[in-house]
Amino acid sequence: WLEQAITQQSQGLAAAADENTLAQETQPSPEASYRLLFDNNPQPMWVYDRDTFAFLAVNDAAVYHYGYTRAEFLGMTLKDIRPPEDVAALLDNVAHTTADLDQADTWRHRKRDGTIIEVDITSHSLTFAGRPARLVLAHDVTERRRAITALAEHTRSLEAVRGVAAEVARELDLNMLLQLILAHAVDLLEAIGGVIWLWDEAQQTLTLRARRGREEYIIETPLALGEGIVGRVAQRREPLVVNDYATSLYAHPAWVERLKTYAVVAAPLVYRERLIGVIWVDKDKTTGTFTMADCELLGLFADQAA
């Protein structure tokens, strides 16, 4: 009985030891856990060689976000994802980065398709495959910074519009008022000319009533709703930007030759749902084009003018 009991106990201890060994073997090592966090991190990450700047490892998020394959990444250096004009600043920054953990300022990176993005960089030193290296996490802040810039521009635009509105409100003569509104619109959008068309409710037409910087605006034939860019803006009561007048679907056939090199932005003058007219400003394309922000700005200005 004693011999049998000792044998069973030995077998039990051996089985327990085997289970313990198996548990240790199946438990991931710290290195494997770190690799898992690296590979599955939703933010782009990479490891680069501190001496050569070569990429030593990249995660899936970096491959997806930057557009390079993993093989392409591993054949490149940090310099290859920077705009050429930023490389000198990169080299200077890396040369002076000595802290284990570094949160650098915002940098510009270049994706495979040439798109420039802005990223916040966090990095720290480590040894990778026996070589001095740094682990980098890149957070794309392009849209956030674009939104902040747009908000600042919108705020400045509102302040400019309010200032103009206060000045315009003091003028009571209609012809002088139209010239003043047009002058401020041209200046506000850095345009080189402009016109105002007023809506004639009785005739159901738009008539040219003011022009600035554009003596070639001699087409004074009244326009119907929907006719040309002016008529379309009046009909839809929405601002419109066209950066190549000659090819626009809304260009007035009689105006194409005269304005073929022009970029145009126009907005309706509407007050309490009543159509008053349309304001239009333009540029020769050699002096620039208009953006959607310009279109929104003229819309704000037109609301105040109306």
PDB file of C-alpha atoms in Angstrom:
ATOM      1  CA  TRP A   1       0.000   0.000   0.000  1.00  0.00           C
ATOM      2  CA  LEU A   2       2.763   2.424   0.901  1.00  0.00           C
ATOM      3  CA  GLU A   3       4.643   1.624  -2.307  1.00  0.00           C
ATOM      4  CA  GLN A   4       1.450   2.182  -4.332  1.00  0.00           C
ATOM      5  CA  ALA A   5       0.761   5.502  -2.593  1.00  0.00           C
ATOM      6  CA  ILE A   6       4.313   6.747  -3.243  1.00  0.00           C
ATOM      7  CA  THR A   7       4.041   5.793  -6.914  1.00  0.00           C
ATOM      8  CA  GLN A   8       0.721   7.635  -7.323  1.00  0.00           C
ATOM      9  CA  GLN A   9       2.144  10.715  -5.585  1.00  0.00           C
ATOM     10  CA  SER A  10       5.182  10.731  -7.872  1.00  0.00           C
ATOM     11  CA  GLN A  11       2.963  10.447 -10.908  1.00  0.00           C
ATOM     12  CA  GLY A  12       0.818  13.338  -9.671  1.00  0.00           C
ATOM     13  CA  LEU A  13       3.824  15.581  -9.060  1.00  0.00           C
ATOM     14  CA  ALA A  14       5.179  14.764 -12.519  1.00  0.00           C
ATOM     15  CA  ALA A  15       1.848  15.608 -14.114  1.00  0.00           C
ATOM     16  CA  ALA A  16       1.673  18.916 -12.209  1.00  0.00           C
ATOM     17  CA  ALA A  17       5.214  19.746 -13.296  1.00  0.00           C
ATOM     18  CA  ASP A  18       4.314  18.989 -16.911  1.00  0.00           C
ATOM     19  CA  GLU A  19       1.243  21.274 -16.703  1.00  0.00           C
ATOM     20  CA  ASN A  20       3.343  24.066 -15.193  1.00  0.00           C
ATOM     21  CA  THR A  21       5.949  23.719 -17.926  1.00  0.00           C
ATOM     22  CA  LEU A  22       3.256  23.759 -20.603  1.00  0.00           C
ATOM     23  CA  ALA A  23       1.682  26.912 -19.117  1.00  0.00           C
ATOM     24  CA  GLN A  24       5.059  28.663 -19.125  1.00  0.00           C
ATOM     25  CA  GLU A  25       5.686  27.655 -22.718  1.00  0.00           C
ATOM     26  CA  THR A  26       2.292  28.901 -23.942  1.00  0.00           C
ATOM     27  CA  GLN A  27       2.436  32.215 -22.060  1.00  0.00           C
ATOM     28  CA  PRO A  28       3.714  34.960 -24.437  1.00  0.00           C
ATOM     29  CA  SER A  29       7.106  36.418 -23.642  1.00  0.00           C
ATOM     30  CA  PRO A  30       7.433  40.164 -22.943  1.00  0.00           C
ATOM     31  CA  GLU A  31       9.136  40.555 -26.314  1.00  0.00           C
ATOM     32  CA  ALA A  32       6.209  38.875 -28.087  1.00  0.00           C
ATOM     33  CA  SER A  33       3.739  41.093 -26.235  1.00  0.00           C
ATOM     34  CA  TYR A  34       5.612  44.241 -27.237  1.00  0.00           C
ATOM     35  CA  ARG A  35       5.718  43.056 -30.851  1.00  0.00           C
ATOM     36  CA  LEU A  36       1.963  42.452 -30.749  1.00  0.00           C
ATOM     37  CA  LEU A  37       1.360  46.003 -29.484  1.00  0.00           C
ATOM     38  CA  PHE A  38       3.630  47.368 -32.209  1.00  0.00           C
ATOM     39  CA  ASP A  39       2.062  45.409 -35.051  1.00  0.00           C
ATOM     40  CA  ASN A  40      -1.546  46.120 -34.040  1.00  0.00           C
ATOM     41  CA  ASN A  41      -1.215  49.742 -32.979  1.00  0.00           C
ATOM     42  CA  PRO A  42      -3.759  51.852 -34.932  1.00  0.00           C
ATOM     43  CA  GLN A  43      -1.205  54.678 -35.272  1.00  0.00           C
ATOM     44  CA  PRO A  44       1.745  54.447 -37.686  1.00  0.00           C
ATOM     45  CA  MET A  45       4.881  53.213 -35.928  1.00  0.00           C
ATOM     46  CA  TRP A  46       8.376  52.343 -37.046  1.00  0.00           C
ATOM     47  CA  VAL A  47      11.881  51.681 -35.797  1.00  0.00           C
ATOM     48  CA  TYR A  48      14.792  53.389 -37.495  1.00  0.00           C
ATOM     49  CA  ASP A  49      18.563  53.020 -37.262  1.00  0.00           C
ATOM     50  CA  ARG A  50      20.028  56.062 -35.498  1.00  0.00           C
ATOM     51  CA  ASP A  51      23.231  55.932 -37.561  1.00  0.00           C
ATOM     52  CA  THR A  52      21.837  55.412 -41.053  1.00  0.00           C
ATOM     53  CA  PHE A  53      18.196  56.595 -40.590  1.00  0.00           C
ATOM     54  CA  ALA A  54      17.126  53.370 -42.345  1.00  0.00           C
ATOM     55  CA  PHE A  55      13.757  51.863 -41.427  1.00  0.00           C
ATOM     56  CA  LEU A  56      14.280  48.626 -39.509  1.00  0.00           C
ATOM     57  CA  ALA A  57      10.623  47.769 -38.857  1.00  0.00           C
ATOM     58  CA  VAL A  58       7.212  49.284 -39.679  1.00  0.00           C
ATOM     59  CA  ASN A  59       3.731  48.335 -38.533  1.00  0.00           C
ATOM     60  CA  ASP A  60       0.606  47.732 -40.612  1.00  0.00           C
ATOM     61  CA  ALA A  61      -0.814  51.198 -39.823  1.00  0.00           C
ATOM     62  CA  ALA A  62       2.279  52.864 -41.311  1.00  0.00           C
ATOM     63  CA  VAL A  63       2.021  50.736 -44.453  1.00  0.00           C
ATOM     64  CA  TYR A  64      -1.670  51.589 -44.820  1.00  0.00           C
ATOM     65  CA  HIS A  65      -1.426  55.289 -43.956  1.00  0.00           C
ATOM     66  CA  TYR A  66       1.650  56.171 -46.029  1.00  0.00           C
ATOM     67  CA  GLY A  67       0.887  53.943 -49.004  1.00  0.00           C
ATOM     68  CA  TYR A  68       4.291  52.218 -49.216  1.00  0.00           C
ATOM     69  CA  THR A  69       4.578  48.442 -49.064  1.00  0.00           C
ATOM     70  CA  ARG A  70       6.524  46.991 -46.159  1.00  0.00           C
ATOM     71  CA  ALA A  71       9.330  46.028 -48.530  1.00  0.00           C
ATOM     72  CA  GLU A  72       9.470  49.595 -49.885  1.00  0.00           C
ATOM     73  CA  PHE A  73       9.564  51.016 -46.367  1.00  0.00           C
ATOM     74  CA  LEU A  74      12.439  48.730 -45.365  1.00  0.00           C
ATOM     75  CA  GLY A  75      14.414  49.911 -48.392  1.00  0.00           C
ATOM     76  CA  MET A  76      14.037  53.582 -47.425  1.00  0.00           C
ATOM     77  CA  THR A  77      15.295  56.018 -44.803  1.00  0.00           C
ATOM     78  CA  LEU A  78      13.608  58.753 -42.778  1.00  0.00           C
ATOM     79  CA  LYS A  79      14.700  61.267 -45.403  1.00  0.00           C
ATOM     80  CA  ASP A  80      12.538  59.578 -48.039  1.00  0.00           C
ATOM     81  CA  ILE A  81       9.259  60.442 -46.287  1.00  0.00           C
ATOM     82  CA  ARG A  82      10.139  64.117 -45.876  1.00  0.00           C
ATOM     83  CA  PRO A  83       9.763  66.914 -48.412  1.00  0.00           C
ATOM     84  CA  PRO A  84      13.277  67.647 -49.735  1.00  0.00           C
ATOM     85  CA  GLU A  85      13.276  71.140 -48.226  1.00  0.00           C
ATOM     86  CA  ASP A  86      12.680  69.657 -44.735  1.00  0.00           C
ATOM     87  CA  VAL A  87      15.559  67.147 -44.745  1.00  0.00           C
ATOM     88  CA  ALA A  88      18.139  69.565 -43.299  1.00  0.00           C
ATOM     89  CA  ALA A  89      15.866  70.311 -40.332  1.00  0.00           C
ATOM     90  CA  LEU A  90      15.292  66.572 -39.858  1.00  0.00           C
ATOM     91  CA  LEU A  91      19.012  65.823 -39.712  1.00  0.00           C
ATOM     92  CA  ASP A  92      19.562  68.642 -37.240  1.00  0.00           C
ATOM     93  CA  ASN A  93      16.721  67.442 -35.036  1.00  0.00           C
ATOM     94  CA  VAL A  94      17.905  63.815 -34.994  1.00  0.00           C
ATOM     95  CA  ALA A  95      21.466  64.907 -34.239  1.00  0.00           C
ATOM     96  CA  HIS A  96      20.320  66.814 -31.160  1.00  0.00           C
ATOM     97  CA  THR A  97      17.775  64.275 -29.873  1.00  0.00           C
ATOM     98  CA  THR A  98      19.396  62.723 -26.812  1.00  0.00           C
ATOM     99  CA  ALA A  99      16.462  62.135 -24.467  1.00  0.00           C
ATOM    100  CA  ASP A 100      15.102  58.626 -24.067  1.00  0.00           C
ATOM    101  CA  LEU A 101      11.595  59.990 -24.660  1.00  0.00           C
ATOM    102  CA  ASP A 102      11.114  62.853 -27.085  1.00  0.00           C
ATOM    103  CA  GLN A 103       7.932  64.577 -28.197  1.00  0.00           C
ATOM    104  CA  ALA A 104       8.980  66.570 -31.236  1.00  0.00           C
ATOM    105  CA  ASP A 105       7.109  69.455 -32.792  1.00  0.00           C
ATOM    106  CA  THR A 106       4.782  68.903 -35.712  1.00  0.00           C
ATOM    107  CA  TRP A 107       6.568  67.730 -38.854  1.00  0.00           C
ATOM    108  CA  ARG A 108       5.623  67.406 -42.485  1.00  0.00           C
ATOM    109  CA  HIS A 109       5.699  63.933 -44.037  1.00  0.00           C
ATOM    110  CA  ARG A 110       5.226  62.889 -47.650  1.00  0.00           C
ATOM    111  CA  LYS A 111       3.085  59.887 -48.526  1.00  0.00           C
ATOM    112  CA  ARG A 112       3.741  57.607 -51.490  1.00  0.00           C
ATOM    113  CA  ASP A 113       1.273  59.535 -53.693  1.00  0.00           C
ATOM    114  CA  GLY A 114       3.027  62.823 -52.917  1.00  0.00           C
ATOM    115  CA  THR A 115       0.427  64.076 -50.420  1.00  0.00           C
ATOM    116  CA  ILE A 116       1.953  66.183 -47.660  1.00  0.00           C
ATOM    117  CA  ILE A 117       0.597  65.519 -44.169  1.00  0.00           C
ATOM    118  CA  GLU A 118       1.400  67.028 -40.792  1.00  0.00           C
ATOM    119  CA  VAL A 119       2.241  64.681 -37.926  1.00  0.00           C
ATOM    120  CA  ASP A 120       3.066  64.864 -34.241  1.00  0.00           C
ATOM    121  CA  ILE A 121       6.005  62.592 -33.423  1.00  0.00           C
ATOM    122  CA  THR A 122       6.740  60.734 -30.176  1.00  0.00           C
ATOM    123  CA  SER A 123       9.905  58.622 -30.033  1.00  0.00           C
ATOM    124  CA  HIS A 124      12.265  56.911 -27.637  1.00  0.00           C
ATOM    125  CA  SER A 125      15.631  55.172 -27.816  1.00  0.00           C
ATOM    126  CA  LEU A 126      16.065  51.401 -27.827  1.00  0.00           C
ATOM    127  CA  THR A 127      18.387  48.697 -29.062  1.00  0.00           C
ATOM    128  CA  PHE A 128      17.024  46.792 -32.035  1.00  0.00           C
ATOM    129  CA  ALA A 129      18.825  43.707 -33.333  1.00  0.00           C
ATOM    130  CA  GLY A 130      21.911  44.900 -31.488  1.00  0.00           C
ATOM    131  CA  ARG A 131      21.881  48.343 -33.129  1.00  0.00           C
ATOM    132  CA  PRO A 132      21.120  51.783 -31.639  1.00  0.00           C
ATOM    133  CA  ALA A 133      17.660  52.745 -32.836  1.00  0.00           C
ATOM    134  CA  ARG A 134      14.554  54.772 -32.058  1.00  0.00           C
ATOM    135  CA  LEU A 135      10.947  53.691 -31.898  1.00  0.00           C
ATOM    136  CA  VAL A 136       8.596  56.307 -33.426  1.00  0.00           C
ATOM    137  CA  LEU A 137       4.849  56.829 -33.160  1.00  0.00           C
ATOM    138  CA  ALA A 138       3.401  59.246 -35.750  1.00  0.00           C
ATOM    139  CA  HIS A 139       0.006  60.878 -35.180  1.00  0.00           C
ATOM    140  CA  ASP A 140      -1.515  62.521 -38.272  1.00  0.00           C
ATOM    141  CA  VAL A 141      -2.894  65.935 -37.255  1.00  0.00           C
ATOM    142  CA  THR A 142      -3.459  67.299 -40.769  1.00  0.00           C
ATOM    143  CA  GLU A 143      -7.247  67.532 -40.519  1.00  0.00           C
ATOM    144  CA  ARG A 144      -7.151  68.910 -36.993  1.00  0.00           C
ATOM    145  CA  ARG A 145      -4.754  71.679 -37.930  1.00  0.00           C
ATOM    146  CA  ARG A 146      -6.718  72.388 -41.115  1.00  0.00           C
ATOM    147  CA  ALA A 147      -9.886  72.758 -39.032  1.00  0.00           C
ATOM    148  CA  ILE A 148      -8.133  75.130 -36.611  1.00  0.00           C
ATOM    149  CA  THR A 149      -6.839  77.219 -39.516  1.00  0.00           C
ATOM    150  CA  ALA A 150     -10.267  77.274 -41.156  1.00  0.00           C
ATOM    151  CA  LEU A 151     -11.871  78.393 -37.892  1.00  0.00           C
ATOM    152  CA  ALA A 152      -9.325  81.197 -37.506  1.00  0.00           C
ATOM    153  CA  GLU A 153      -9.894  82.317 -41.105  1.00  0.00           C
ATOM    154  CA  HIS A 154     -13.654  82.191 -40.613  1.00  0.00           C
ATOM    155  CA  THR A 155     -13.354  84.330 -37.486  1.00  0.00           C
ATOM    156  CA  ARG A 156     -11.194  86.880 -39.304  1.00  0.00           C
ATOM    157  CA  SER A 157     -13.665  86.883 -42.195  1.00  0.00           C
ATOM    158  CA  LEU A 158     -16.600  87.573 -39.887  1.00  0.00           C
ATOM    159  CA  GLU A 159     -14.718  90.453 -38.272  1.00  0.00           C
ATOM    160  CA  ALA A 160     -13.918  91.909 -41.704  1.00  0.00           C
ATOM    161  CA  VAL A 161     -17.531  91.546 -42.854  1.00  0.00           C
ATOM    162  CA  ARG A 162     -18.854  93.214 -39.704  1.00  0.00           C
ATOM    163  CA  GLY A 163     -16.455  96.120 -40.168  1.00  0.00           C
ATOM    164  CA  VAL A 164     -17.544  96.602 -43.762  1.00  0.00           C
ATOM    165  CA  ALA A 165     -21.208  96.311 -42.790  1.00  0.00           C
ATOM    166  CA  ALA A 166     -20.847  99.104 -40.239  1.00  0.00           C
ATOM    167  CA  GLU A 167     -19.305 101.393 -42.870  1.00  0.00           C
ATOM    168  CA  VAL A 168     -21.794 100.483 -45.606  1.00  0.00           C
ATOM    169  CA  ALA A 169     -24.771 101.055 -43.297  1.00  0.00           C
ATOM    170  CA  ARG A 170     -23.994 104.786 -43.155  1.00  0.00           C
ATOM    171  CA  GLU A 171     -24.495 105.264 -46.903  1.00  0.00           C
ATOM    172  CA  LEU A 172     -28.082 105.955 -48.030  1.00  0.00           C
ATOM    173  CA  ASP A 173     -27.676 106.867 -51.727  1.00  0.00           C
ATOM    174  CA  LEU A 174     -28.332 103.680 -53.745  1.00  0.00           C
ATOM    175  CA  ASN A 175     -25.705 104.226 -56.444  1.00  0.00           C
ATOM    176  CA  MET A 176     -23.037 105.171 -53.906  1.00  0.00           C
ATOM    177  CA  LEU A 177     -24.063 102.239 -51.725  1.00  0.00           C
ATOM    178  CA  LEU A 178     -23.663  99.778 -54.603  1.00  0.00           C
ATOM    179  CA  GLN A 179     -20.215 101.170 -55.466  1.00  0.00           C
ATOM    180  CA  LEU A 180     -19.143 100.990 -51.833  1.00  0.00           C
ATOM    181  CA  ILE A 181     -20.347  97.406 -51.436  1.00  0.00           C
ATOM    182  CA  LEU A 182     -18.611  96.387 -54.658  1.00  0.00           C
ATOM    183  CA  ALA A 183     -15.348  98.102 -53.725  1.00  0.00           C
ATOM    184  CA  HIS A 184     -15.229  96.290 -50.384  1.00  0.00           C
ATOM    185  CA  ALA A 185     -16.088  92.937 -51.989  1.00  0.00           C
ATOM    186  CA  VAL A 186     -13.271  93.290 -54.526  1.00  0.00           C
ATOM    187  CA  ASP A 187     -10.799  94.202 -51.776  1.00  0.00           C
ATOM    188  CA  LEU A 188     -12.005  91.506 -49.381  1.00  0.00           C
ATOM    189  CA  LEU A 189     -11.478  88.720 -51.916  1.00  0.00           C
ATOM    190  CA  GLU A 190      -8.340  90.250 -53.468  1.00  0.00           C
ATOM    191  CA  ALA A 191     -10.148  90.318 -56.807  1.00  0.00           C
ATOM    192  CA  ILE A 192      -9.446  92.667 -59.710  1.00  0.00           C
ATOM    193  CA  GLY A 193     -13.003  93.528 -60.701  1.00  0.00           C
ATOM    194  CA  GLY A 194     -16.656  93.018 -59.971  1.00  0.00           C
ATOM    195  CA  VAL A 195     -20.275  93.778 -60.819  1.00  0.00           C
ATOM    196  CA  ILE A 196     -23.642  93.947 -59.088  1.00  0.00           C
ATOM    197  CA  TRP A 197     -26.883  92.976 -60.780  1.00  0.00           C
ATOM    198  CA  LEU A 198     -30.208  93.958 -59.199  1.00  0.00           C
ATOM    199  CA  TRP A 199     -33.436  92.021 -59.512  1.00  0.00           C
ATOM    200  CA  ASP A 200     -36.384  93.750 -61.127  1.00  0.00           C
ATOM    201  CA  GLU A 201     -39.458  92.100 -59.667  1.00  0.00           C
ATOM    202  CA  ALA A 202     -41.824  93.660 -62.210  1.00  0.00           C
ATOM    203  CA  GLN A 203     -39.763  92.624 -65.256  1.00  0.00           C
ATOM    204  CA  GLN A 204     -38.509  89.372 -63.698  1.00  0.00           C
ATOM    205  CA  THR A 205     -34.983  90.165 -64.885  1.00  0.00           C
ATOM    206  CA  LEU A 206     -31.550  91.020 -63.500  1.00  0.00           C
ATOM    207  CA  THR A 207     -30.034  94.330 -64.557  1.00  0.00           C
ATOM    208  CA  LEU A 208     -26.414  95.435 -64.280  1.00  0.00           C
ATOM    209  CA  ARG A 209     -26.285  98.377 -61.858  1.00  0.00           C
ATOM    210  CA  ALA A 210     -22.663  98.712 -60.688  1.00  0.00           C
ATOM    211  CA  ARG A 211     -19.221  97.710 -61.913  1.00  0.00           C
ATOM    212  CA  ARG A 212     -15.675  98.201 -60.699  1.00  0.00           C
ATOM    213  CA  GLY A 213     -12.324  97.669 -62.384  1.00  0.00           C
ATOM    214  CA  ARG A 214     -13.925  96.067 -65.433  1.00  0.00           C
ATOM    215  CA  GLU A 215     -14.791  98.526 -68.191  1.00  0.00           C
ATOM    216  CA  GLU A 216     -15.246  95.575 -70.556  1.00  0.00           C
ATOM    217  CA  TYR A 217     -18.475  94.750 -68.741  1.00  0.00           C
ATOM    218  CA  ILE A 218     -20.563  96.436 -71.415  1.00  0.00           C
ATOM    219  CA  ILE A 219     -23.180  93.688 -71.756  1.00  0.00           C
ATOM    220  CA  GLU A 220     -26.109  95.358 -70.078  1.00  0.00           C
ATOM    221  CA  THR A 221     -28.883  93.234 -71.555  1.00  0.00           C
ATOM    222  CA  PRO A 222     -31.156  92.079 -68.703  1.00  0.00           C
ATOM    223  CA  LEU A 223     -30.747  88.454 -67.645  1.00  0.00           C
ATOM    224  CA  ALA A 224     -33.493  85.981 -66.800  1.00  0.00           C
ATOM    225  CA  LEU A 225     -33.363  83.596 -63.861  1.00  0.00           C
ATOM    226  CA  GLY A 226     -31.122  80.672 -64.729  1.00  0.00           C
ATOM    227  CA  GLU A 227     -29.331  82.560 -67.528  1.00  0.00           C
ATOM    228  CA  GLY A 228     -25.551  82.338 -67.202  1.00  0.00           C
ATOM    229  CA  ILE A 229     -23.734  82.284 -63.869  1.00  0.00           C
ATOM    230  CA  VAL A 230     -25.549  85.402 -62.621  1.00  0.00           C
ATOM    231  CA  GLY A 231     -28.961  83.949 -63.448  1.00  0.00           C
ATOM    232  CA  ARG A 232     -28.112  80.580 -61.932  1.00  0.00           C
ATOM    233  CA  VAL A 233     -26.899  82.113 -58.663  1.00  0.00           C
ATOM    234  CA  ALA A 234     -30.081  84.196 -58.480  1.00  0.00           C
ATOM    235  CA  GLN A 235     -32.293  81.236 -59.259  1.00  0.00           C
ATOM    236  CA  ARG A 236     -30.660  78.794 -56.819  1.00  0.00           C
ATOM    237  CA  ARG A 237     -29.819  81.477 -54.248  1.00  0.00           C
ATOM    238  CA  GLU A 238     -26.460  79.823 -53.575  1.00  0.00           C
ATOM    239  CA  PRO A 239     -22.897  81.150 -54.047  1.00  0.00           C
ATOM    240  CA  LEU A 240     -20.940  79.678 -56.944  1.00  0.00           C
ATOM    241  CA  VAL A 241     -17.222  79.574 -57.728  1.00  0.00           C
ATOM    242  CA  VAL A 242     -15.930  78.968 -61.281  1.00  0.00           C
ATOM    243  CA  ASN A 243     -12.180  78.981 -61.885  1.00  0.00           C
ATOM    244  CA  ASP A 244     -12.300  78.629 -65.670  1.00  0.00           C
ATOM    245  CA  TYR A 245     -15.145  80.693 -67.065  1.00  0.00           C
ATOM    246  CA  ALA A 246     -14.689  79.600 -70.667  1.00  0.00           C
ATOM    247  CA  THR A 247     -15.272  75.909 -69.857  1.00  0.00           C
ATOM    248  CA  SER A 248     -18.027  76.406 -67.272  1.00  0.00           C
ATOM    249  CA  LEU A 249     -21.403  74.831 -67.968  1.00  0.00           C
ATOM    250  CA  TYR A 250     -22.968  78.028 -66.674  1.00  0.00           C
ATOM    251  CA  ALA A 251     -21.014  80.530 -68.776  1.00  0.00           C
ATOM    252  CA  HIS A 252     -23.119  82.967 -70.793  1.00  0.00           C
ATOM    253  CA  PRO A 253     -22.365  82.298 -74.505  1.00  0.00           C
ATOM    254  CA  ALA A 254     -22.075  86.032 -75.249  1.00  0.00           C
ATOM    255  CA  TRP A 255     -19.516  86.477 -72.473  1.00  0.00           C
ATOM    256  CA  VAL A 256     -17.152  83.571 -73.107  1.00  0.00           C
ATOM    257  CA  GLU A 257     -14.767  85.370 -75.463  1.00  0.00           C
ATOM    258  CA  ARG A 258     -14.678  88.466 -73.266  1.00  0.00           C
ATOM    259  CA  LEU A 259     -14.130  86.563 -70.011  1.00  0.00           C
ATOM    260  CA  LYS A 260     -12.485  83.330 -71.162  1.00  0.00           C
ATOM    261  CA  THR A 261      -9.432  83.722 -68.925  1.00  0.00           C
ATOM    262  CA  TYR A 262     -11.363  84.651 -65.815  1.00  0.00           C
ATOM    263  CA  ALA A 263     -12.030  82.999 -62.454  1.00  0.00           C
ATOM    264  CA  VAL A 264     -15.338  84.062 -60.943  1.00  0.00           C
ATOM    265  CA  VAL A 265     -17.161  83.847 -57.616  1.00  0.00           C
ATOM    266  CA  ALA A 266     -20.739  85.104 -57.307  1.00  0.00           C
ATOM    267  CA  ALA A 267     -23.274  85.215 -54.474  1.00  0.00           C
ATOM    268  CA  PRO A 268     -26.970  86.086 -54.216  1.00  0.00           C
ATOM    269  CA  LEU A 269     -28.158  89.196 -52.401  1.00  0.00           C
ATOM    270  CA  VAL A 270     -31.152  87.930 -50.434  1.00  0.00           C
ATOM    271  CA  TYR A 271     -32.875  89.610 -47.492  1.00  0.00           C
ATOM    272  CA  ARG A 272     -35.740  87.954 -45.608  1.00  0.00           C
ATOM    273  CA  GLU A 273     -36.223  85.524 -48.497  1.00  0.00           C
ATOM    274  CA  ARG A 274     -36.508  88.415 -50.950  1.00  0.00           C
ATOM    275  CA  LEU A 275     -34.122  88.332 -53.927  1.00  0.00           C
ATOM    276  CA  ILE A 276     -32.387  91.701 -54.315  1.00  0.00           C
ATOM    277  CA  GLY A 277     -29.665  90.821 -56.801  1.00  0.00           C
ATOM    278  CA  VAL A 278     -26.287  89.150 -57.366  1.00  0.00           C
ATOM    279  CA  ILE A 279     -22.739  90.278 -56.572  1.00  0.00           C
ATOM    280  CA  TRP A 280     -19.878  88.965 -58.705  1.00  0.00           C
ATOM    281  CA  VAL A 281     -16.101  89.401 -58.361  1.00  0.00           C
ATOM    282  CA  ASP A 282     -13.391  87.974 -60.569  1.00  0.00           C
ATOM    283  CA  LYS A 283      -9.703  87.513 -61.265  1.00  0.00           C
ATOM    284  CA  ASP A 284      -7.695  87.037 -64.388  1.00  0.00           C
ATOM    285  CA  LYS A 285      -6.361  83.488 -63.971  1.00  0.00           C
ATOM    286  CA  THR A 286      -2.818  84.808 -64.217  1.00  0.00           C
ATOM    287  CA  THR A 287      -3.409  86.505 -60.848  1.00  0.00           C
ATOM    288  CA  GLY A 288      -4.960  83.501 -59.123  1.00  0.00           C
ATOM    289  CA  THR A 289      -8.136  81.524 -58.595  1.00  0.00           C
ATOM    290  CA  PHE A 290     -10.833  81.327 -55.942  1.00  0.00           C
ATOM    291  CA  THR A 291     -11.368  78.684 -53.260  1.00  0.00           C
ATOM    292  CA  MET A 292     -14.491  77.382 -51.573  1.00  0.00           C
ATOM    293  CA  ALA A 293     -13.469  79.494 -48.572  1.00  0.00           C
ATOM    294  CA  ASP A 294     -13.630  82.562 -50.853  1.00  0.00           C
ATOM    295  CA  CYS A 295     -17.068  81.453 -51.996  1.00  0.00           C
ATOM    296  CA  GLU A 296     -18.274  81.171 -48.391  1.00  0.00           C
ATOM    297  CA  LEU A 297     -16.740  84.540 -47.537  1.00  0.00           C
ATOM    298  CA  LEU A 298     -18.541  86.297 -50.411  1.00  0.00           C
ATOM    299  CA  GLY A 299     -21.739  84.587 -49.292  1.00  0.00           C
ATOM    300  CA  LEU A 300     -21.329  86.026 -45.779  1.00  0.00           C
ATOM    301  CA  PHE A 301     -20.547  89.444 -47.218  1.00  0.00           C
ATOM    302  CA  ALA A 302     -23.548  89.299 -49.560  1.00  0.00           C
ATOM    303  CA  ASP A 303     -25.874  88.487 -46.636  1.00  0.00           C
ATOM    304  CA  GLN A 304     -24.654  91.587 -44.788  1.00  0.00           C
ATOM    305  CA  ALA A 305     -24.841  93.718 -47.928  1.00  0.00           C
ATOM    306  CA  ALA A 306     -28.401  92.585 -48.627  1.00  0.00           C
TER     307      ALA A 306
END
